[in-house]
Amino acid sequence: MKKICLALFLTLASLMAWSQKFGYIDSEYIISQMPEYKKAQTELNQFSLKWQKELEEKQSKIDKMKEEFQAEEILLTDDMRKERLDTIAAHEGKLRDLQRNYFGFKGMLYLKRQELVKPAQDKLFAAVEKVAKKEKYAIIFDKAGELVMVYTDPAHDCSDKVLEALGLGDKNDVVPTNK
């Protein structure tokens, strides 16, 4: 009796596994079509350019200090020379700290990117969930992520459905397959 129940259970489990639907999306393609994301990218570029300009100005001042030091080096006493070198080194250290603060790991650009892009990503994930529930998909993979997909059948691509759920879709659009 136990063997019959086990065989019946395994048969039902395998049938349920076969009945699950799988799909995939290309989140990079979808999010690049979203106006919120384009606006966020523009703002991020503006912040980045502003911070880069500030860093370049500070670097220019340090370069000028170095040139002045080299021009006056032979006239300076050892104490004055050491003081100037220490001042230049301090300015260079502050510049490196500022670079890290702006562009380093978990720096201001990283935090700003999370702040500006997160609403678009949340909207994308909500649309994917909506499509998955409507179409009864068990799993939807992301082709743009770390997951390596060697072959993808376009019939299982849900990217256009997600774009339509976001109100951005055109049924005549085709997802690029050059990946």
JSON list of C-alpha atoms in Angstrom, two decimals:
[
{"chain": "A", "resi": 1, "resn": "MET", "atom": "CA", "xyz": [0.00, 0.00, 0.00]},
{"chain": "A", "resi": 2, "resn": "LYS", "atom": "CA", "xyz": [2.83, 2.37, 0.88]},
{"chain": "A", "resi": 3, "resn": "LYS", "atom": "CA", "xyz": [4.51, 1.68, -2.44]},
{"chain": "A", "resi": 4, "resn": "ILE", "atom": "CA", "xyz": [1.31, 2.42, -4.35]},
{"chain": "A", "resi": 5, "resn": "CYS", "atom": "CA", "xyz": [0.80, 5.70, -2.45]},
{"chain": "A", "resi": 6, "resn": "LEU", "atom": "CA", "xyz": [4.42, 6.68, -3.05]},
{"chain": "A", "resi": 7, "resn": "ALA", "atom": "CA", "xyz": [4.15, 5.86, -6.76]},
{"chain": "A", "resi": 8, "resn": "LEU", "atom": "CA", "xyz": [0.90, 7.82, -7.02]},
{"chain": "A", "resi": 9, "resn": "PHE", "atom": "CA", "xyz": [2.45, 10.78, -5.19]},
{"chain": "A", "resi": 10, "resn": "LEU", "atom": "CA", "xyz": [5.53, 10.79, -7.43]},
{"chain": "A", "resi": 11, "resn": "THR", "atom": "CA", "xyz": [3.36, 10.59, -10.54]},
{"chain": "A", "resi": 12, "resn": "LEU", "atom": "CA", "xyz": [1.21, 13.51, -9.41]},
{"chain": "A", "resi": 13, "resn": "ALA", "atom": "CA", "xyz": [4.28, 15.54, -8.42]},
{"chain": "A", "resi": 14, "resn": "SER", "atom": "CA", "xyz": [5.89, 14.98, -11.81]},
{"chain": "A", "resi": 15, "resn": "LEU", "atom": "CA", "xyz": [2.66, 15.97, -13.60]},
{"chain": "A", "resi": 16, "resn": "MET", "atom": "CA", "xyz": [2.44, 19.17, -11.55]},
{"chain": "A", "resi": 17, "resn": "ALA", "atom": "CA", "xyz": [6.04, 19.98, -12.38]},
{"chain": "A", "resi": 18, "resn": "TRP", "atom": "CA", "xyz": [5.33, 19.58, -16.10]},
{"chain": "A", "resi": 19, "resn": "SER", "atom": "CA", "xyz": [2.33, 21.87, -15.90]},
{"chain": "A", "resi": 20, "resn": "GLN", "atom": "CA", "xyz": [4.34, 24.86, -14.58]},
{"chain": "A", "resi": 21, "resn": "LYS", "atom": "CA", "xyz": [4.95, 27.70, -17.01]},
{"chain": "A", "resi": 22, "resn": "PHE", "atom": "CA", "xyz": [8.29, 29.44, -17.26]},
{"chain": "A", "resi": 23, "resn": "GLY", "atom": "CA", "xyz": [9.14, 32.68, -19.00]},
{"chain": "A", "resi": 24, "resn": "TYR", "atom": "CA", "xyz": [11.87, 35.25, -19.18]},
{"chain": "A", "resi": 25, "resn": "ILE", "atom": "CA", "xyz": [12.28, 38.99, -19.61]},
{"chain": "A", "resi": 26, "resn": "ASP", "atom": "CA", "xyz": [15.08, 41.33, -20.58]},
{"chain": "A", "resi": 27, "resn": "SER", "atom": "CA", "xyz": [14.95, 43.88, -17.76]},
{"chain": "A", "resi": 28, "resn": "GLU", "atom": "CA", "xyz": [17.62, 46.10, -19.35]},
{"chain": "A", "resi": 29, "resn": "TYR", "atom": "CA", "xyz": [15.51, 46.40, -22.49]},
{"chain": "A", "resi": 30, "resn": "ILE", "atom": "CA", "xyz": [12.32, 47.06, -20.55]},
{"chain": "A", "resi": 31, "resn": "ILE", "atom": "CA", "xyz": [13.75, 49.60, -18.12]},
{"chain": "A", "resi": 32, "resn": "SER", "atom": "CA", "xyz": [15.48, 51.48, -20.94]},
{"chain": "A", "resi": 33, "resn": "GLN", "atom": "CA", "xyz": [12.01, 52.07, -22.43]},
{"chain": "A", "resi": 34, "resn": "MET", "atom": "CA", "xyz": [10.67, 53.61, -19.21]},
{"chain": "A", "resi": 35, "resn": "PRO", "atom": "CA", "xyz": [10.53, 57.44, -19.08]},
{"chain": "A", "resi": 36, "resn": "GLU", "atom": "CA", "xyz": [11.19, 57.39, -15.31]},
{"chain": "A", "resi": 37, "resn": "TYR", "atom": "CA", "xyz": [14.45, 55.56, -15.88]},
{"chain": "A", "resi": 38, "resn": "LYS", "atom": "CA", "xyz": [15.54, 57.91, -18.67]},
{"chain": "A", "resi": 39, "resn": "LYS", "atom": "CA", "xyz": [14.83, 60.90, -16.39]},
{"chain": "A", "resi": 40, "resn": "ALA", "atom": "CA", "xyz": [16.77, 59.28, -13.54]},
{"chain": "A", "resi": 41, "resn": "GLN", "atom": "CA", "xyz": [19.74, 58.61, -15.84]},
{"chain": "A", "resi": 42, "resn": "THR", "atom": "CA", "xyz": [19.74, 62.26, -16.95]},
{"chain": "A", "resi": 43, "resn": "GLU", "atom": "CA", "xyz": [19.74, 63.44, -13.34]},
{"chain": "A", "resi": 44, "resn": "LEU", "atom": "CA", "xyz": [22.52, 61.00, -12.43]},
{"chain": "A", "resi": 45, "resn": "ASN", "atom": "CA", "xyz": [24.61, 62.26, -15.34]},
{"chain": "A", "resi": 46, "resn": "GLN", "atom": "CA", "xyz": [24.12, 65.84, -14.15]},
{"chain": "A", "resi": 47, "resn": "PHE", "atom": "CA", "xyz": [25.25, 64.96, -10.63]},
{"chain": "A", "resi": 48, "resn": "SER", "atom": "CA", "xyz": [28.20, 63.02, -11.99]},
{"chain": "A", "resi": 49, "resn": "LEU", "atom": "CA", "xyz": [29.33, 65.88, -14.24]},
{"chain": "A", "resi": 50, "resn": "LYS", "atom": "CA", "xyz": [28.97, 68.40, -11.42]},
{"chain": "A", "resi": 51, "resn": "TRP", "atom": "CA", "xyz": [31.04, 66.29, -9.04]},
{"chain": "A", "resi": 52, "resn": "GLN", "atom": "CA", "xyz": [33.61, 65.49, -11.71]},
{"chain": "A", "resi": 53, "resn": "LYS", "atom": "CA", "xyz": [34.03, 69.20, -12.46]},
{"chain": "A", "resi": 54, "resn": "GLU", "atom": "CA", "xyz": [34.52, 69.94, -8.76]},
{"chain": "A", "resi": 55, "resn": "LEU", "atom": "CA", "xyz": [37.19, 67.22, -8.53]},
{"chain": "A", "resi": 56, "resn": "GLU", "atom": "CA", "xyz": [38.95, 68.52, -11.64]},
{"chain": "A", "resi": 57, "resn": "GLU", "atom": "CA", "xyz": [39.05, 72.05, -10.17]},
{"chain": "A", "resi": 58, "resn": "LYS", "atom": "CA", "xyz": [40.58, 70.73, -6.95]},
{"chain": "A", "resi": 59, "resn": "GLN", "atom": "CA", "xyz": [43.11, 68.69, -8.95]},
{"chain": "A", "resi": 60, "resn": "SER", "atom": "CA", "xyz": [43.99, 71.81, -10.93]},
{"chain": "A", "resi": 61, "resn": "LYS", "atom": "CA", "xyz": [44.68, 73.71, -7.69]},
{"chain": "A", "resi": 62, "resn": "ILE", "atom": "CA", "xyz": [46.90, 70.87, -6.46]},
{"chain": "A", "resi": 63, "resn": "ASP", "atom": "CA", "xyz": [48.79, 70.85, -9.78]},
{"chain": "A", "resi": 64, "resn": "LYS", "atom": "CA", "xyz": [49.31, 74.61, -9.46]},
{"chain": "A", "resi": 65, "resn": "MET", "atom": "CA", "xyz": [50.61, 74.16, -5.90]},
{"chain": "A", "resi": 66, "resn": "LYS", "atom": "CA", "xyz": [53.06, 71.52, -7.17]},
{"chain": "A", "resi": 67, "resn": "GLU", "atom": "CA", "xyz": [54.29, 73.79, -9.97]},
{"chain": "A", "resi": 68, "resn": "GLU", "atom": "CA", "xyz": [54.80, 76.68, -7.55]},
{"chain": "A", "resi": 69, "resn": "PHE", "atom": "CA", "xyz": [56.65, 74.38, -5.19]},
{"chain": "A", "resi": 70, "resn": "GLN", "atom": "CA", "xyz": [58.95, 73.15, -7.95]},
{"chain": "A", "resi": 71, "resn": "ALA", "atom": "CA", "xyz": [59.67, 76.71, -9.05]},
{"chain": "A", "resi": 72, "resn": "GLU", "atom": "CA", "xyz": [60.50, 77.86, -5.50]},
{"chain": "A", "resi": 73, "resn": "GLU", "atom": "CA", "xyz": [61.97, 74.63, -4.15]},
{"chain": "A", "resi": 74, "resn": "ILE", "atom": "CA", "xyz": [65.64, 75.70, -4.34]},
{"chain": "A", "resi": 75, "resn": "LEU", "atom": "CA", "xyz": [64.84, 78.91, -2.42]},
{"chain": "A", "resi": 76, "resn": "LEU", "atom": "CA", "xyz": [63.03, 77.17, 0.44]},
{"chain": "A", "resi": 77, "resn": "THR", "atom": "CA", "xyz": [64.54, 75.97, 3.68]},
{"chain": "A", "resi": 78, "resn": "ASP", "atom": "CA", "xyz": [64.13, 72.33, 4.67]},
{"chain": "A", "resi": 79, "resn": "ASP", "atom": "CA", "xyz": [61.32, 73.20, 7.10]},
{"chain": "A", "resi": 80, "resn": "MET", "atom": "CA", "xyz": [59.48, 75.27, 4.49]},
{"chain": "A", "resi": 81, "resn": "ARG", "atom": "CA", "xyz": [59.96, 72.53, 1.89]},
{"chain": "A", "resi": 82, "resn": "LYS", "atom": "CA", "xyz": [58.56, 69.91, 4.30]},
{"chain": "A", "resi": 83, "resn": "GLU", "atom": "CA", "xyz": [55.64, 72.18, 5.19]},
{"chain": "A", "resi": 84, "resn": "ARG", "atom": "CA", "xyz": [54.74, 72.73, 1.52]},
{"chain": "A", "resi": 85, "resn": "LEU", "atom": "CA", "xyz": [55.01, 69.01, 0.72]},
{"chain": "A", "resi": 86, "resn": "ASP", "atom": "CA", "xyz": [52.81, 68.20, 3.73]},
{"chain": "A", "resi": 87, "resn": "THR", "atom": "CA", "xyz": [50.25, 70.78, 2.55]},
{"chain": "A", "resi": 88, "resn": "ILE", "atom": "CA", "xyz": [50.21, 69.30, -0.95]},
{"chain": "A", "resi": 89, "resn": "ALA", "atom": "CA", "xyz": [49.90, 65.77, 0.45]},
{"chain": "A", "resi": 90, "resn": "ALA", "atom": "CA", "xyz": [47.01, 66.88, 2.69]},
{"chain": "A", "resi": 91, "resn": "HIS", "atom": "CA", "xyz": [45.19, 68.40, -0.29]},
{"chain": "A", "resi": 92, "resn": "GLU", "atom": "CA", "xyz": [45.76, 65.23, -2.33]},
{"chain": "A", "resi": 93, "resn": "GLY", "atom": "CA", "xyz": [44.39, 63.13, 0.56]},
{"chain": "A", "resi": 94, "resn": "LYS", "atom": "CA", "xyz": [41.29, 65.32, 0.77]},
{"chain": "A", "resi": 95, "resn": "LEU", "atom": "CA", "xyz": [40.82, 64.98, -3.00]},
{"chain": "A", "resi": 96, "resn": "ARG", "atom": "CA", "xyz": [41.04, 61.16, -2.79]},
{"chain": "A", "resi": 97, "resn": "ASP", "atom": "CA", "xyz": [38.54, 61.17, 0.08]},
{"chain": "A", "resi": 98, "resn": "LEU", "atom": "CA", "xyz": [36.19, 63.36, -1.93]},
{"chain": "A", "resi": 99, "resn": "GLN", "atom": "CA", "xyz": [36.53, 61.07, -4.97]},
{"chain": "A", "resi": 100, "resn": "ARG", "atom": "CA", "xyz": [35.66, 58.08, -2.79]},
{"chain": "A", "resi": 101, "resn": "ASN", "atom": "CA", "xyz": [32.77, 60.01, -1.23]},
{"chain": "A", "resi": 102, "resn": "TYR", "atom": "CA", "xyz": [31.33, 60.85, -4.65]},
{"chain": "A", "resi": 103, "resn": "PHE", "atom": "CA", "xyz": [32.19, 57.84, -6.81]},
{"chain": "A", "resi": 104, "resn": "GLY", "atom": "CA", "xyz": [33.40, 55.09, -4.47]},
{"chain": "A", "resi": 105, "resn": "PHE", "atom": "CA", "xyz": [31.62, 51.98, -3.30]},
{"chain": "A", "resi": 106, "resn": "LYS", "atom": "CA", "xyz": [28.40, 53.14, -1.60]},
{"chain": "A", "resi": 107, "resn": "GLY", "atom": "CA", "xyz": [29.37, 56.73, -2.43]},
{"chain": "A", "resi": 108, "resn": "MET", "atom": "CA", "xyz": [26.98, 59.56, -3.20]},
{"chain": "A", "resi": 109, "resn": "LEU", "atom": "CA", "xyz": [26.54, 58.52, -6.86]},
{"chain": "A", "resi": 110, "resn": "TYR", "atom": "CA", "xyz": [25.67, 54.97, -5.79]},
{"chain": "A", "resi": 111, "resn": "LEU", "atom": "CA", "xyz": [23.15, 56.24, -3.22]},
{"chain": "A", "resi": 112, "resn": "LYS", "atom": "CA", "xyz": [21.68, 58.73, -5.67]},
{"chain": "A", "resi": 113, "resn": "ARG", "atom": "CA", "xyz": [21.34, 55.97, -8.27]},
{"chain": "A", "resi": 114, "resn": "GLN", "atom": "CA", "xyz": [19.42, 53.83, -5.79]},
{"chain": "A", "resi": 115, "resn": "GLU", "atom": "CA", "xyz": [17.20, 56.75, -4.85]},
{"chain": "A", "resi": 116, "resn": "LEU", "atom": "CA", "xyz": [16.39, 57.74, -8.44]},
{"chain": "A", "resi": 117, "resn": "VAL", "atom": "CA", "xyz": [16.25, 54.33, -10.14]},
{"chain": "A", "resi": 118, "resn": "LYS", "atom": "CA", "xyz": [14.46, 52.37, -7.40]},
{"chain": "A", "resi": 119, "resn": "PRO", "atom": "CA", "xyz": [10.97, 53.69, -8.26]},
{"chain": "A", "resi": 120, "resn": "ALA", "atom": "CA", "xyz": [11.39, 52.57, -11.89]},
{"chain": "A", "resi": 121, "resn": "GLN", "atom": "CA", "xyz": [12.68, 49.17, -10.76]},
{"chain": "A", "resi": 122, "resn": "ASP", "atom": "CA", "xyz": [9.78, 48.77, -8.34]},
{"chain": "A", "resi": 123, "resn": "LYS", "atom": "CA", "xyz": [7.35, 49.61, -11.11]},
{"chain": "A", "resi": 124, "resn": "LEU", "atom": "CA", "xyz": [9.06, 47.03, -13.36]},
{"chain": "A", "resi": 125, "resn": "PHE", "atom": "CA", "xyz": [8.88, 44.33, -10.69]},
{"chain": "A", "resi": 126, "resn": "ALA", "atom": "CA", "xyz": [5.21, 45.08, -10.04]},
{"chain": "A", "resi": 127, "resn": "ALA", "atom": "CA", "xyz": [4.48, 44.75, -13.78]},
{"chain": "A", "resi": 128, "resn": "VAL", "atom": "CA", "xyz": [6.40, 41.46, -13.95]},
{"chain": "A", "resi": 129, "resn": "GLU", "atom": "CA", "xyz": [4.42, 40.15, -11.00]},
{"chain": "A", "resi": 130, "resn": "LYS", "atom": "CA", "xyz": [1.16, 41.28, -12.65]},
{"chain": "A", "resi": 131, "resn": "VAL", "atom": "CA", "xyz": [2.05, 39.48, -15.90]},
{"chain": "A", "resi": 132, "resn": "ALA", "atom": "CA", "xyz": [3.20, 36.37, -14.02]},
{"chain": "A", "resi": 133, "resn": "LYS", "atom": "CA", "xyz": [-0.07, 36.14, -12.13]},
{"chain": "A", "resi": 134, "resn": "LYS", "atom": "CA", "xyz": [-2.24, 36.92, -15.15]},
{"chain": "A", "resi": 135, "resn": "GLU", "atom": "CA", "xyz": [-0.47, 34.43, -17.43]},
{"chain": "A", "resi": 136, "resn": "LYS", "atom": "CA", "xyz": [0.05, 31.89, -14.60]},
{"chain": "A", "resi": 137, "resn": "TYR", "atom": "CA", "xyz": [3.85, 31.72, -14.86]},
{"chain": "A", "resi": 138, "resn": "ALA", "atom": "CA", "xyz": [5.57, 29.81, -12.06]},
{"chain": "A", "resi": 139, "resn": "ILE", "atom": "CA", "xyz": [8.92, 31.49, -12.69]},
{"chain": "A", "resi": 140, "resn": "ILE", "atom": "CA", "xyz": [10.09, 34.42, -14.81]},
{"chain": "A", "resi": 141, "resn": "PHE", "atom": "CA", "xyz": [13.83, 34.65, -15.34]},
{"chain": "A", "resi": 142, "resn": "ASP", "atom": "CA", "xyz": [15.75, 37.82, -16.16]},
{"chain": "A", "resi": 143, "resn": "LYS", "atom": "CA", "xyz": [17.88, 37.47, -19.29]},
{"chain": "A", "resi": 144, "resn": "ALA", "atom": "CA", "xyz": [19.85, 40.62, -18.40]},
{"chain": "A", "resi": 145, "resn": "GLY", "atom": "CA", "xyz": [20.90, 39.39, -14.95]},
{"chain": "A", "resi": 146, "resn": "GLU", "atom": "CA", "xyz": [23.71, 37.16, -13.78]},
{"chain": "A", "resi": 147, "resn": "LEU", "atom": "CA", "xyz": [21.80, 34.08, -14.92]},
{"chain": "A", "resi": 148, "resn": "VAL", "atom": "CA", "xyz": [23.38, 32.77, -18.10]},
{"chain": "A", "resi": 149, "resn": "MET", "atom": "CA", "xyz": [20.79, 31.73, -20.62]},
{"chain": "A", "resi": 150, "resn": "VAL", "atom": "CA", "xyz": [22.42, 29.84, -23.47]},
{"chain": "A", "resi": 151, "resn": "TYR", "atom": "CA", "xyz": [19.25, 29.58, -25.54]},
{"chain": "A", "resi": 152, "resn": "THR", "atom": "CA", "xyz": [15.93, 31.34, -25.15]},
{"chain": "A", "resi": 153, "resn": "ASP", "atom": "CA", "xyz": [12.87, 30.59, -27.20]},
{"chain": "A", "resi": 154, "resn": "PRO", "atom": "CA", "xyz": [11.21, 33.90, -28.14]},
{"chain": "A", "resi": 155, "resn": "ALA", "atom": "CA", "xyz": [7.85, 32.27, -27.51]},
{"chain": "A", "resi": 156, "resn": "HIS", "atom": "CA", "xyz": [8.64, 32.39, -23.78]},
{"chain": "A", "resi": 157, "resn": "ASP", "atom": "CA", "xyz": [9.80, 36.03, -23.78]},
{"chain": "A", "resi": 158, "resn": "CYS", "atom": "CA", "xyz": [7.49, 38.09, -21.57]},
{"chain": "A", "resi": 159, "resn": "SER", "atom": "CA", "xyz": [9.26, 41.44, -22.09]},
{"chain": "A", "resi": 160, "resn": "ASP", "atom": "CA", "xyz": [6.58, 42.84, -24.40]},
{"chain": "A", "resi": 161, "resn": "LYS", "atom": "CA", "xyz": [3.83, 41.72, -22.03]},
{"chain": "A", "resi": 162, "resn": "VAL", "atom": "CA", "xyz": [5.59, 43.55, -19.18]},
{"chain": "A", "resi": 163, "resn": "LEU", "atom": "CA", "xyz": [5.95, 46.67, -21.35]},
{"chain": "A", "resi": 164, "resn": "GLU", "atom": "CA", "xyz": [2.24, 46.48, -22.09]},
{"chain": "A", "resi": 165, "resn": "ALA", "atom": "CA", "xyz": [1.51, 46.12, -18.37]},
{"chain": "A", "resi": 166, "resn": "LEU", "atom": "CA", "xyz": [3.56, 49.29, -17.84]},
{"chain": "A", "resi": 167, "resn": "GLY", "atom": "CA", "xyz": [1.57, 51.03, -20.55]},
{"chain": "A", "resi": 168, "resn": "LEU", "atom": "CA", "xyz": [4.65, 51.29, -22.78]},
{"chain": "A", "resi": 169, "resn": "GLY", "atom": "CA", "xyz": [4.13, 48.35, -25.07]},
{"chain": "A", "resi": 170, "resn": "ASP", "atom": "CA", "xyz": [3.55, 48.18, -28.76]},
{"chain": "A", "resi": 171, "resn": "LYS", "atom": "CA", "xyz": [2.47, 44.78, -30.00]},
{"chain": "A", "resi": 172, "resn": "ASN", "atom": "CA", "xyz": [4.59, 45.27, -33.13]},
{"chain": "A", "resi": 173, "resn": "ASP", "atom": "CA", "xyz": [7.80, 45.73, -31.13]},
{"chain": "A", "resi": 174, "resn": "VAL", "atom": "CA", "xyz": [10.27, 42.87, -31.03]},
{"chain": "A", "resi": 175, "resn": "VAL", "atom": "CA", "xyz": [12.75, 42.35, -28.21]},
{"chain": "A", "resi": 176, "resn": "PRO", "atom": "CA", "xyz": [16.35, 42.47, -29.51]},
{"chain": "A", "resi": 177, "resn": "THR", "atom": "CA", "xyz": [17.88, 38.99, -29.51]},
{"chain": "A", "resi": 178, "resn": "ASN", "atom": "CA", "xyz": [21.55, 39.92, -29.91]},
{"chain": "A", "resi": 179, "resn": "LYS", "atom": "CA", "xyz": [22.56, 38.73, -26.43]}
]
